[in-house]
Amino acid sequence: MNTSHERDLKAAILRTFGALPDIRMFNNPVGEAWMGKARFQKTGEVVIQHPRRVRFGLAPGSADLIGFRKIIIPPEAVGHPMAQFLAIETKSQRGRASESQENFLRIVDQYGGVAMLANSLEDVEEILRSSSPFHNRNESK
């Protein structure tokens, strides 16, 4: 499977890991657009009357894929299922995260979520397998 493009990697991650019973993932496109009454011109242009800017996505810099995984807290702690936030920023092998994307991932990690920059399905698998919801990430920082 060719995952050299970010969109292909995102789709592969959603198919592979979003189908697991303890994980839910959602595409999180972030950006802005204009809306209003559209008039189509014969030239192929579109004129928007009474335009309004619309921002979409969780927040500027938020990860391409967001979601949660079900974790079971040990009985001595709480004893019932809880959700752990997941944030996956997908990049091609040559892609680089922006400063705002790195900040978002850092904050998710600091608050106990699983945050990752993924260049492949193997990256996601490794981080999900190795990340423990119970170790305190702040102790080493």
XYZ file of N, CA and C in Angstrom:
423
model
N 0.848 -1.178 0.000
C 0.000 0.000 0.000
C 0.892 1.240 0.000
N 0.612 2.172 -0.896
C 1.402 3.396 -0.993
C 0.869 4.425 -0.002
N 1.675 4.712 1.005
C 1.286 5.734 1.967
C 2.286 6.881 1.939
N 2.825 7.151 0.733
C 3.789 8.240 0.608
C 3.101 9.603 0.682
N 1.799 9.639 0.452
C 1.040 10.882 0.591
C 0.318 10.876 1.928
N 0.249 12.039 2.553
C -0.393 12.132 3.866
C -1.835 11.659 3.828
N -2.577 11.983 2.778
C -3.992 11.583 2.723
C -4.131 10.062 2.694
N -3.198 9.376 1.996
C -3.241 7.914 1.941
C -2.883 7.313 3.299
N -1.898 7.910 3.958
C -1.506 7.436 5.290
C -2.653 7.623 6.277
N -3.291 8.796 6.216
C -4.428 9.063 7.101
C -5.529 8.018 6.898
N -5.866 7.749 5.642
C -6.918 6.770 5.335
C -6.525 5.383 5.826
N -5.255 5.004 5.647
C -4.797 3.688 6.093
C -4.845 3.569 7.615
N -4.465 4.630 8.316
C -4.519 4.615 9.790
C -5.964 4.486 10.255
N -6.859 5.255 9.655
C -8.278 5.171 10.033
C -8.828 3.769 9.800
N -8.508 3.163 8.652
C -8.990 1.808 8.342
C -8.396 0.774 9.293
N -7.094 0.856 9.524
C -6.399 -0.167 10.304
C -6.687 -0.074 11.796
N -6.560 1.109 12.354
C -6.671 1.247 13.805
C -8.063 1.681 14.250
N -8.782 2.390 13.405
C -10.134 2.812 13.744
C -11.104 1.654 13.831
N -10.719 0.509 13.246
C -11.581 -0.680 13.283
C -11.369 -1.509 14.540
N -10.353 -1.176 15.349
C -10.117 -1.937 16.570
C -11.224 -1.652 17.581
N -11.601 -2.636 18.381
C -12.749 -2.448 19.279
C -12.527 -1.418 20.389
N -11.272 -1.132 20.738
C -11.027 -0.203 21.844
C -10.555 1.180 21.377
N -10.629 1.450 20.059
C -10.174 2.736 19.526
C -11.245 3.361 18.649
N -11.425 4.658 18.808
C -12.287 5.440 17.916
C -11.453 6.605 17.408
N -11.427 6.804 16.092
C -10.653 7.892 15.490
C -11.521 8.663 14.522
N -11.195 9.947 14.411
C -11.946 10.835 13.541
C -10.985 11.719 12.753
N -11.323 11.947 11.503
C -10.564 12.884 10.685
C -10.816 14.294 11.224
N -9.784 15.105 11.317
C -9.911 16.444 11.894
C -9.295 17.494 10.962
N -9.961 17.764 9.826
C -9.414 18.807 8.956
C -9.523 20.162 9.648
N -8.470 20.953 9.555
C -8.432 22.261 10.192
C -8.196 23.303 9.105
N -8.966 24.375 9.136
C -8.775 25.440 8.160
C -9.874 26.468 8.231
N -10.016 27.190 7.137
C -11.083 28.178 7.058
C -11.568 28.279 5.626
N -12.786 28.733 5.479
C -13.410 28.903 4.171
C -14.365 30.090 4.264
N -14.881 30.448 3.133
C -15.857 31.540 3.080
C -17.191 30.986 2.636
N -18.259 31.505 3.224
C -19.592 31.076 2.830
C -20.486 32.290 2.663
N -21.532 32.129 1.940
C -22.499 33.183 1.674
C -23.325 32.765 0.472
N -24.018 33.708 -0.122
C -24.809 33.404 -1.317
C -23.857 33.371 -2.510
N -23.774 32.210 -3.150
C -22.848 32.038 -4.270
C -23.542 32.337 -5.590
N -22.859 33.108 -6.415
C -23.317 33.365 -7.784
C -22.246 32.839 -8.726
N -22.645 31.956 -9.618
C -21.710 31.343 -10.554
C -21.653 32.182 -11.823
N -20.451 32.542 -12.217
C -20.231 33.367 -13.403
C -19.993 32.469 -14.618
N -20.254 32.968 -15.798
C -20.011 32.211 -17.031
C -18.526 31.914 -17.207
N -17.678 32.709 -16.604
C -16.226 32.522 -16.710
C -15.724 31.361 -15.848
N -16.597 30.790 -15.024
C -16.204 29.721 -14.122
C -15.905 30.222 -12.721
N -15.872 31.530 -12.552
C -15.634 32.092 -11.231
C -16.910 32.056 -10.402
N -16.724 32.116 -9.106
C -17.849 32.163 -8.179
C -17.720 33.445 -7.374
N -18.796 34.196 -7.292
C -18.835 35.409 -6.475
C -19.687 35.097 -5.252
N -19.140 35.392 -4.068
C -19.873 35.137 -2.828
C -20.392 36.472 -2.302
N -21.702 36.565 -2.199
C -22.321 37.773 -1.648
C -22.513 37.594 -0.149
N -22.344 38.672 0.592
C -22.472 38.661 2.046
C -21.571 37.571 2.647
N -20.262 37.601 2.334
C -19.363 36.534 2.787
C -19.142 36.545 4.300
N -18.995 35.331 4.834
C -18.646 35.128 6.238
C -17.551 34.072 6.293
N -16.529 34.350 7.083
C -15.455 33.361 7.251
C -15.922 32.294 8.231
N -15.641 31.044 7.899
C -15.989 29.907 8.738
C -14.697 29.142 9.029
N -14.416 28.961 10.298
C -13.252 28.168 10.702
C -13.735 26.786 11.113
N -12.960 25.784 10.770
C -13.366 24.418 11.100
C -12.169 23.636 11.624
N -12.480 22.540 12.304
C -11.464 21.723 12.943
C -11.428 22.004 14.429
N -10.738 21.159 15.156
C -10.680 21.280 16.613
C -10.029 22.589 17.043
N -8.841 22.881 16.531
C -8.110 24.105 16.873
C -6.939 24.231 15.906
N -6.438 25.440 15.688
C -5.245 25.570 14.844
C -4.107 24.724 15.410
N -3.480 23.944 14.546
C -2.381 23.081 14.974
C -2.808 21.718 15.473
N -4.124 21.498 15.645
C -4.554 20.193 16.161
C -4.256 19.097 15.140
N -4.133 17.888 15.641
C -3.687 16.752 14.844
C -4.681 16.377 13.751
N -4.144 15.744 12.691
C -4.965 15.296 11.560
C -6.036 14.305 11.990
N -5.668 13.428 12.904
C -6.598 12.419 13.414
C -6.682 12.570 14.917
N -7.885 12.598 15.430
C -8.087 12.661 16.866
C -9.059 11.561 17.257
N -9.049 11.208 18.511
C -9.964 10.176 18.970
C -9.614 9.762 20.381
N -9.947 8.536 20.706
C -9.677 8.031 22.044
C -9.576 6.521 21.995
N -8.919 5.984 23.012
C -8.905 4.537 23.175
C -9.411 4.221 24.562
N -10.108 3.094 24.661
C -10.632 2.654 25.952
C -9.504 2.027 26.733
N -9.372 2.462 27.949
C -8.388 1.877 28.848
C -9.114 1.431 30.104
N -8.616 0.391 30.710
C -9.199 -0.107 31.956
C -8.266 0.309 33.090
N -8.781 1.102 33.983
C -8.010 1.542 35.144
C -7.930 0.372 36.121
N -6.759 0.112 36.688
C -6.646 -0.998 37.644
C -7.630 -0.820 38.804
N -8.144 -1.921 39.342
C -9.141 -1.848 40.417
C -8.711 -0.998 41.602
N -7.419 -1.030 41.936
C -6.972 -0.231 43.085
C -7.041 1.270 42.786
N -7.154 1.644 41.516
C -7.245 3.068 41.164
C -8.707 3.480 41.042
N -9.400 2.941 40.079
C -10.799 3.312 39.879
C -11.642 2.083 39.578
N -11.179 1.256 38.634
C -11.863 0.007 38.359
C -12.904 0.024 37.262
N -12.963 1.068 36.464
C -13.908 1.051 35.351
C -13.255 1.663 34.109
N -13.827 1.412 32.933
C -13.217 1.912 31.695
C -13.207 3.443 31.643
N -12.156 3.952 31.029
C -12.043 5.390 30.784
C -11.495 5.575 29.382
N -11.548 6.800 28.888
C -11.025 7.093 27.555
C -9.710 7.856 27.670
N -8.768 7.514 26.801
C -7.506 8.232 26.713
C -7.461 8.909 25.351
N -7.226 10.214 25.343
C -7.226 11.003 24.115
C -6.073 10.578 23.204
N -6.359 10.476 21.908
C -5.349 10.159 20.897
C -5.238 11.336 19.929
N -4.019 11.685 19.563
C -3.767 12.728 18.565
C -2.659 12.238 17.643
N -2.986 12.068 16.363
C -2.014 11.573 15.392
C -1.853 12.602 14.291
N -0.666 13.138 14.184
C -0.330 14.063 13.091
C 0.354 13.230 12.016
N -0.240 13.165 10.831
C 0.332 12.364 9.753
C 1.206 13.233 8.862
N 2.342 12.688 8.500
C 3.261 13.376 7.598
C 3.877 12.353 6.659
N 4.136 12.776 5.427
C 4.879 11.934 4.494
C 6.302 11.812 5.033
N 7.099 10.955 4.435
C 8.475 10.760 4.904
C 9.253 12.073 4.919
N 8.952 12.972 4.014
C 9.658 14.256 3.940
C 8.936 15.379 4.675
N 7.703 15.124 5.123
C 6.903 16.164 5.766
C 7.424 16.539 7.145
N 7.180 17.768 7.526
C 7.588 18.278 8.840
C 6.385 18.905 9.520
N 6.299 18.727 10.830
C 5.215 19.336 11.612
C 5.518 20.818 11.809
N 4.470 21.616 11.788
C 4.624 23.044 12.068
C 4.814 23.238 13.576
N 5.204 24.419 13.963
C 5.379 24.714 15.388
C 4.067 24.536 16.145
N 2.950 24.991 15.557
C 1.663 24.850 16.254
C 1.254 23.379 16.361
N 1.592 22.564 15.372
C 1.287 21.136 15.454
C 2.141 20.460 16.530
N 3.423 20.814 16.600
C 4.289 20.264 17.650
C 3.798 20.667 19.032
N 3.358 21.912 19.174
C 2.828 22.378 20.469
C 1.587 21.597 20.867
N 0.684 21.361 19.913
C -0.538 20.612 20.206
C -0.185 19.205 20.706
N 0.722 18.525 19.998
C 1.117 17.177 20.405
C 1.778 17.184 21.779
N 2.587 18.182 22.041
C 3.260 18.293 23.347
C 2.229 18.454 24.474
N 1.226 19.270 24.260
C 0.185 19.492 25.284
C -0.608 18.212 25.527
N -0.992 17.523 24.449
C -1.728 16.261 24.612
C -0.894 15.284 25.438
N 0.384 15.177 25.129
C 1.284 14.284 25.876
C 1.384 14.703 27.337
N 1.551 15.982 27.589
C 1.701 16.471 28.969
C 0.460 16.202 29.819
N -0.706 16.138 29.181
C -1.943 15.901 29.924
C -2.377 14.440 29.911
N -1.464 13.541 29.490
C -1.744 12.122 29.613
C -2.338 11.450 28.399
N -2.489 12.164 27.298
C -2.976 11.545 26.073
C -1.839 10.878 25.319
N -2.186 10.240 24.228
C -1.187 9.647 23.340
C -1.077 10.570 22.141
N 0.101 11.157 21.962
C 0.338 12.101 20.876
C 1.488 11.593 20.028
N 1.305 11.626 18.719
C 2.367 11.108 17.865
C 2.413 11.790 16.521
N 3.606 11.813 15.966
C 3.844 12.210 14.594
C 4.082 10.904 13.857
N 3.232 10.577 12.889
C 3.301 9.276 12.221
C 3.678 9.436 10.754
N 4.702 8.676 10.346
C 5.093 8.600 8.946
C 4.674 7.276 8.320
N 4.163 6.352 9.157
C 3.793 5.027 8.650
C 2.812 4.366 9.614
N 2.193 3.288 9.135
C 1.320 2.488 10.003
C 2.130 1.880 11.147
N 3.366 1.523 10.869
C 4.221 0.924 11.891
C 4.488 1.904 13.034
N 4.627 3.196 12.711
C 4.810 4.206 13.762
C 3.632 4.185 14.733
N 2.426 4.151 14.182
C 1.219 4.172 15.016
C 1.145 2.908 15.860
N 1.386 1.771 15.225
C 1.329 0.498 15.953
C 2.319 0.492 17.112
N 3.551 0.932 16.866
C 4.586 0.944 17.902
C 4.199 1.854 19.069
N 3.723 3.038 18.784
C 3.398 3.979 19.858
C 2.183 3.514 20.650
N 1.168 2.988 19.979
C -0.003 2.492 20.700
C 0.369 1.303 21.583
N 1.259 0.452 21.100
C 1.669 -0.713 21.880
C 2.536 -0.313 23.071
N 3.418 0.665 22.864
C 4.380 1.002 23.914
C 3.893 2.060 24.894
N 2.860 2.807 24.531
C 2.416 3.880 25.426
C 1.544 3.315 26.533
N 1.931 3.622 27.746
C 1.165 3.181 28.903
C 0.334 4.342 29.409
N -0.940 4.136 29.618
C -1.760 5.232 30.142
C -1.470 5.545 31.602
N -0.599 4.755 32.250
C -0.408 4.921 33.682
C 0.922 5.515 34.095
N 1.893 5.652 33.173
C 3.140 6.272 33.618
C 3.011 7.785 33.514
N 3.631 8.473 34.443
C 3.534 9.935 34.511
C 4.594 10.540 33.609
N 4.168 11.084 32.463
C 5.095 11.670 31.498
C 5.785 12.907 32.056
N 5.157 13.583 33.005
C 5.710 14.832 33.529
C 6.902 14.607 34.450
N 7.066 13.386 34.973
C 8.185 13.111 35.872
C 9.530 13.268 35.194
N 9.586 12.934 33.884
C 10.863 12.977 33.178
C 11.089 14.309 32.462
N 10.188 15.254 32.613
C 10.327 16.530 31.896
C 10.676 17.651 32.823
